[in-house]
mmCIF file of N, CA and C in Angstrom:
data_model
loop_
_atom_site.group_PDB
_atom_site.id
_atom_site.type_symbol
_atom_site.label_atom_id
_atom_site.label_comp_id
_atom_site.label_asym_id
_atom_site.label_seq_id
_atom_site.Cartn_x
_atom_site.Cartn_y
_atom_site.Cartn_z
ATOM 1 N N UNK A 194 0.822 -1.200 0.000
ATOM 2 C CA UNK A 194 0.000 0.000 0.000
ATOM 3 C C UNK A 194 0.864 1.260 0.000
ATOM 4 N N UNK A 195 2.009 1.193 0.661
ATOM 5 C CA UNK A 195 2.892 2.363 0.713
ATOM 6 C C UNK A 195 3.407 2.748 -0.666
ATOM 7 N N UNK A 196 3.777 1.755 -1.458
ATOM 8 C CA UNK A 196 4.276 2.037 -2.807
ATOM 9 C C UNK A 196 3.178 2.659 -3.665
ATOM 10 N N UNK A 197 1.976 2.124 -3.561
ATOM 11 C CA UNK A 197 0.864 2.684 -4.327
ATOM 12 C C UNK A 197 0.596 4.128 -3.921
ATOM 13 N N UNK A 198 0.649 4.388 -2.624
ATOM 14 C CA UNK A 198 0.421 5.745 -2.131
ATOM 15 C C UNK A 198 1.484 6.694 -2.668
ATOM 16 N N UNK A 199 2.739 6.294 -2.590
ATOM 17 C CA UNK A 199 3.832 7.143 -3.078
ATOM 18 C C UNK A 199 3.709 7.428 -4.571
ATOM 19 N N UNK A 200 3.492 6.397 -5.347
ATOM 20 C CA UNK A 200 3.444 6.598 -6.799
ATOM 21 C C UNK A 200 2.207 7.374 -7.233
ATOM 22 N N UNK A 201 1.086 7.136 -6.575
ATOM 23 C CA UNK A 201 -0.129 7.889 -6.907
ATOM 24 C C UNK A 201 0.040 9.366 -6.580
ATOM 25 N N UNK A 202 0.617 9.659 -5.425
ATOM 26 C CA UNK A 202 0.828 11.061 -5.046
ATOM 27 C C UNK A 202 1.789 11.745 -6.005
ATOM 28 N N UNK A 203 2.846 11.047 -6.385
ATOM 29 C CA UNK A 203 3.809 11.611 -7.319
ATOM 30 C C UNK A 203 3.137 11.884 -8.670
ATOM 31 N N UNK A 204 2.357 10.945 -9.136
ATOM 32 C CA UNK A 204 1.675 11.112 -10.423
ATOM 33 C C UNK A 204 0.708 12.292 -10.385
ATOM 34 N N UNK A 205 -0.039 12.406 -9.310
ATOM 35 C CA UNK A 205 -0.991 13.522 -9.197
ATOM 36 C C UNK A 205 -0.245 14.842 -9.138
ATOM 37 N N UNK A 206 0.855 14.895 -8.375
ATOM 38 C CA UNK A 206 1.641 16.128 -8.296
ATOM 39 C C UNK A 206 2.253 16.500 -9.651
ATOM 40 N N UNK A 207 2.624 15.513 -10.439
ATOM 41 C CA UNK A 207 3.194 15.795 -11.763
ATOM 42 C C UNK A 207 2.158 16.390 -12.712
ATOM 43 N N UNK A 208 0.891 16.215 -12.428
ATOM 44 C CA UNK A 208 -0.176 16.715 -13.302
ATOM 45 C C UNK A 208 -0.607 18.138 -12.943
ATOM 46 N N UNK A 209 0.043 18.748 -11.965
ATOM 47 C CA UNK A 209 -0.327 20.123 -11.599
ATOM 48 C C UNK A 209 -0.186 21.021 -12.810
ATOM 49 N N UNK A 210 -1.085 21.939 -12.996
ATOM 50 C CA UNK A 210 -2.024 22.528 -12.062
ATOM 51 C C UNK A 210 -3.360 21.797 -11.932
ATOM 52 N N UNK A 211 -3.520 20.676 -12.639
ATOM 53 C CA UNK A 211 -4.740 19.893 -12.452
ATOM 54 C C UNK A 211 -4.785 19.374 -11.022
ATOM 55 N N UNK A 212 -5.975 19.172 -10.501
ATOM 56 C CA UNK A 212 -6.116 18.696 -9.125
ATOM 57 C C UNK A 212 -6.965 17.434 -9.096
ATOM 58 N N UNK A 213 -7.046 16.854 -7.929
ATOM 59 C CA UNK A 213 -7.864 15.668 -7.717
ATOM 60 C C UNK A 213 -8.956 16.017 -6.711
ATOM 61 N N UNK A 214 -9.649 15.020 -6.223
ATOM 62 C CA UNK A 214 -10.754 15.253 -5.287
ATOM 63 C C UNK A 214 -10.231 15.780 -3.946
ATOM 64 N N UNK A 215 -11.114 16.384 -3.192
ATOM 65 C CA UNK A 215 -10.750 16.895 -1.867
ATOM 66 C C UNK A 215 -10.269 15.767 -0.959
ATOM 67 N N UNK A 216 -10.910 14.613 -1.060
ATOM 68 C CA UNK A 216 -10.513 13.472 -0.230
ATOM 69 C C UNK A 216 -9.074 13.070 -0.511
ATOM 70 N N UNK A 217 -8.750 12.944 -1.778
ATOM 71 C CA UNK A 217 -7.392 12.542 -2.128
ATOM 72 C C UNK A 217 -6.378 13.641 -1.824
ATOM 73 N N UNK A 218 -6.776 14.882 -1.929
ATOM 74 C CA UNK A 218 -5.876 15.979 -1.580
ATOM 75 C C UNK A 218 -5.492 15.922 -0.102
ATOM 76 N N UNK A 219 -6.418 15.513 0.747
ATOM 77 C CA UNK A 219 -6.118 15.371 2.177
ATOM 78 C C UNK A 219 -5.082 14.275 2.405
ATOM 79 N N UNK A 220 -5.220 13.184 1.691
ATOM 80 C CA UNK A 220 -4.275 12.074 1.829
ATOM 81 C C UNK A 220 -2.902 12.491 1.306
ATOM 82 N N UNK A 221 -2.876 13.173 0.189
ATOM 83 C CA UNK A 221 -1.609 13.648 -0.365
ATOM 84 C C UNK A 221 -0.931 14.606 0.610
ATOM 85 N N UNK A 222 -1.694 15.500 1.189
ATOM 86 C CA UNK A 222 -1.126 16.454 2.146
ATOM 87 C C UNK A 222 -0.503 15.728 3.341
ATOM 88 N N UNK A 223 -1.179 14.686 3.822
ATOM 89 C CA UNK A 223 -0.633 13.892 4.936
ATOM 90 C C UNK A 223 0.697 13.273 4.544
ATOM 91 N N UNK A 224 0.758 12.693 3.367
ATOM 92 C CA UNK A 224 1.998 12.071 2.917
ATOM 93 C C UNK A 224 3.088 13.112 2.739
ATOM 94 N N UNK A 225 2.758 14.236 2.120
ATOM 95 C CA UNK A 225 3.758 15.260 1.824
ATOM 96 C C UNK A 225 4.312 15.929 3.081
ATOM 97 N N UNK A 226 3.646 15.774 4.215
ATOM 98 C CA UNK A 226 4.215 16.262 5.472
ATOM 99 C C UNK A 226 5.506 15.518 5.794
ATOM 100 N N UNK A 227 5.598 14.273 5.351
ATOM 101 C CA UNK A 227 6.758 13.433 5.668
ATOM 102 C C UNK A 227 7.632 13.112 4.462
ATOM 103 N N UNK A 228 7.024 13.056 3.287
ATOM 104 C CA UNK A 228 7.769 12.672 2.085
ATOM 105 C C UNK A 228 7.603 13.776 1.037
ATOM 106 N N UNK A 229 8.681 14.496 0.740
ATOM 107 C CA UNK A 229 8.562 15.562 -0.259
ATOM 108 C C UNK A 229 8.440 15.023 -1.674
ATOM 109 N N UNK A 230 7.998 15.876 -2.563
ATOM 110 C CA UNK A 230 7.913 15.571 -3.990
ATOM 111 C C UNK A 230 9.287 15.153 -4.491
ATOM 112 N N UNK A 231 9.318 14.168 -5.388
ATOM 113 C CA UNK A 231 10.590 13.717 -5.962
ATOM 114 C C UNK A 231 10.942 14.610 -7.138
ATOM 115 N N UNK A 232 11.787 15.584 -6.904
ATOM 116 C CA UNK A 232 12.196 16.471 -7.993
ATOM 117 C C UNK A 232 13.452 15.956 -8.686
ATOM 118 N N UNK A 233 14.094 14.958 -8.061
ATOM 119 C CA UNK A 233 15.278 14.324 -8.660
ATOM 120 C C UNK A 233 15.367 12.893 -8.144
ATOM 121 N N UNK A 234 16.176 12.090 -8.818
ATOM 122 C CA UNK A 234 16.329 10.692 -8.402
ATOM 123 C C UNK A 234 16.912 10.602 -6.994
ATOM 124 N N UNK A 235 16.415 9.626 -6.233
ATOM 125 C CA UNK A 235 16.970 9.335 -4.910
ATOM 126 C C UNK A 235 16.511 7.933 -4.505
ATOM 127 N N UNK A 236 17.121 7.410 -3.478
ATOM 128 C CA UNK A 236 16.720 6.101 -2.967
ATOM 129 C C UNK A 236 15.326 6.188 -2.358
ATOM 130 N N UNK A 237 14.544 5.151 -2.579
ATOM 131 C CA UNK A 237 13.167 5.137 -2.090
ATOM 132 C C UNK A 237 13.023 4.546 -0.701
ATOM 133 N N UNK A 238 14.033 3.900 -0.193
ATOM 134 C CA UNK A 238 13.897 3.154 1.058
ATOM 135 C C UNK A 238 13.352 4.022 2.193
ATOM 136 N N UNK A 239 13.946 5.189 2.400
ATOM 137 C CA UNK A 239 13.473 6.058 3.491
ATOM 138 C C UNK A 239 12.063 6.571 3.217
ATOM 139 N N UNK A 240 11.795 6.901 1.953
ATOM 140 C CA UNK A 240 10.454 7.369 1.588
ATOM 141 C C UNK A 240 9.404 6.282 1.832
ATOM 142 N N UNK A 241 9.754 5.041 1.514
ATOM 143 C CA UNK A 241 8.824 3.932 1.743
ATOM 144 C C UNK A 241 8.537 3.753 3.233
ATOM 145 N N UNK A 242 9.561 3.866 4.052
ATOM 146 C CA UNK A 242 9.361 3.762 5.504
ATOM 147 C C UNK A 242 8.454 4.880 5.998
ATOM 148 N N UNK A 243 8.688 6.082 5.519
ATOM 149 C CA UNK A 243 7.857 7.226 5.936
ATOM 150 C C UNK A 243 6.424 7.065 5.443
ATOM 151 N N UNK A 244 6.251 6.601 4.217
ATOM 152 C CA UNK A 244 4.904 6.377 3.684
ATOM 153 C C UNK A 244 4.187 5.298 4.482
ATOM 154 N N UNK A 245 4.917 4.265 4.847
ATOM 155 C CA UNK A 245 4.335 3.197 5.664
ATOM 156 C C UNK A 245 3.855 3.759 7.003
ATOM 157 N N UNK A 246 4.642 4.636 7.599
ATOM 158 C CA UNK A 246 4.224 5.228 8.875
ATOM 159 C C UNK A 246 2.978 6.097 8.700
ATOM 160 N N UNK A 247 2.868 6.767 7.552
ATOM 161 C CA UNK A 247 1.663 7.569 7.279
ATOM 162 C C UNK A 247 0.448 6.655 7.167
ATOM 163 N N UNK A 248 0.588 5.541 6.460
ATOM 164 C CA UNK A 248 -0.523 4.588 6.313
ATOM 165 C C UNK A 248 -0.943 4.066 7.685
ATOM 166 N N UNK A 249 0.031 3.719 8.509
ATOM 167 C CA UNK A 249 -0.297 3.221 9.852
ATOM 168 C C UNK A 249 -0.965 4.292 10.710
ATOM 169 N N UNK A 250 -0.463 5.513 10.638
ATOM 170 C CA UNK A 250 -1.033 6.613 11.421
ATOM 171 C C UNK A 250 -2.469 6.914 10.993
ATOM 172 N N UNK A 251 -2.702 6.896 9.710
ATOM 173 C CA UNK A 251 -4.029 7.251 9.216
ATOM 174 C C UNK A 251 -5.042 6.147 9.489
ATOM 175 N N UNK A 252 -4.618 4.890 9.400
ATOM 176 C CA UNK A 252 -5.473 3.755 9.713
ATOM 177 C C UNK A 252 -6.898 3.907 9.239
ATOM 178 N N UNK A 253 -7.829 3.897 10.181
ATOM 179 C CA UNK A 253 -9.253 3.982 9.868
ATOM 180 C C UNK A 253 -9.613 5.309 9.214
ATOM 181 N N UNK A 254 -8.897 6.371 9.578
ATOM 182 C CA UNK A 254 -9.154 7.679 8.980
ATOM 183 C C UNK A 254 -8.954 7.607 7.453
ATOM 184 N N UNK A 255 -7.923 6.904 7.038
ATOM 185 C CA UNK A 255 -7.627 6.719 5.609
ATOM 186 C C UNK A 255 -8.795 6.018 4.915
ATOM 187 N N UNK A 256 -9.265 4.937 5.511
ATOM 188 C CA UNK A 256 -10.374 4.192 4.909
ATOM 189 C C UNK A 256 -11.641 5.023 4.887
ATOM 190 N N UNK A 257 -11.890 5.777 5.936
ATOM 191 C CA UNK A 257 -13.070 6.633 5.967
ATOM 192 C C UNK A 257 -13.013 7.704 4.871
ATOM 193 N N UNK A 258 -11.830 8.268 4.636
ATOM 194 C CA UNK A 258 -11.702 9.261 3.577
ATOM 195 C C UNK A 258 -11.998 8.672 2.209
ATOM 196 N N UNK A 259 -11.553 7.443 2.006
ATOM 197 C CA UNK A 259 -11.717 6.798 0.702
ATOM 198 C C UNK A 259 -13.154 6.333 0.470
ATOM 199 N N UNK A 260 -13.774 5.731 1.482
ATOM 200 C CA UNK A 260 -15.027 5.027 1.255
ATOM 201 C C UNK A 260 -16.291 5.724 1.749
ATOM 202 N N UNK A 261 -16.183 6.957 2.198
ATOM 203 C CA UNK A 261 -17.381 7.677 2.612
ATOM 204 C C UNK A 261 -17.551 8.917 1.735
ATOM 205 N N UNK A 262 -18.751 9.425 1.742
ATOM 206 C CA UNK A 262 -19.020 10.616 0.915
ATOM 207 C C UNK A 262 -18.574 11.857 1.588
#
């Protein structure tokens, strides 16, 4: 799930100035607090650990954002 979160956020950020839904923007903002946009190549290991911690922290909140109106 962490890899999917990282790659989805990166893809959405690359499409700026286009935006996504408010729900997904909240999730992206949570991730970006810990993992900055990849503006250049770097190792993913630390980013994956940080993304994993975001997924764990969000827990039920993450699922509620995705599956509720």
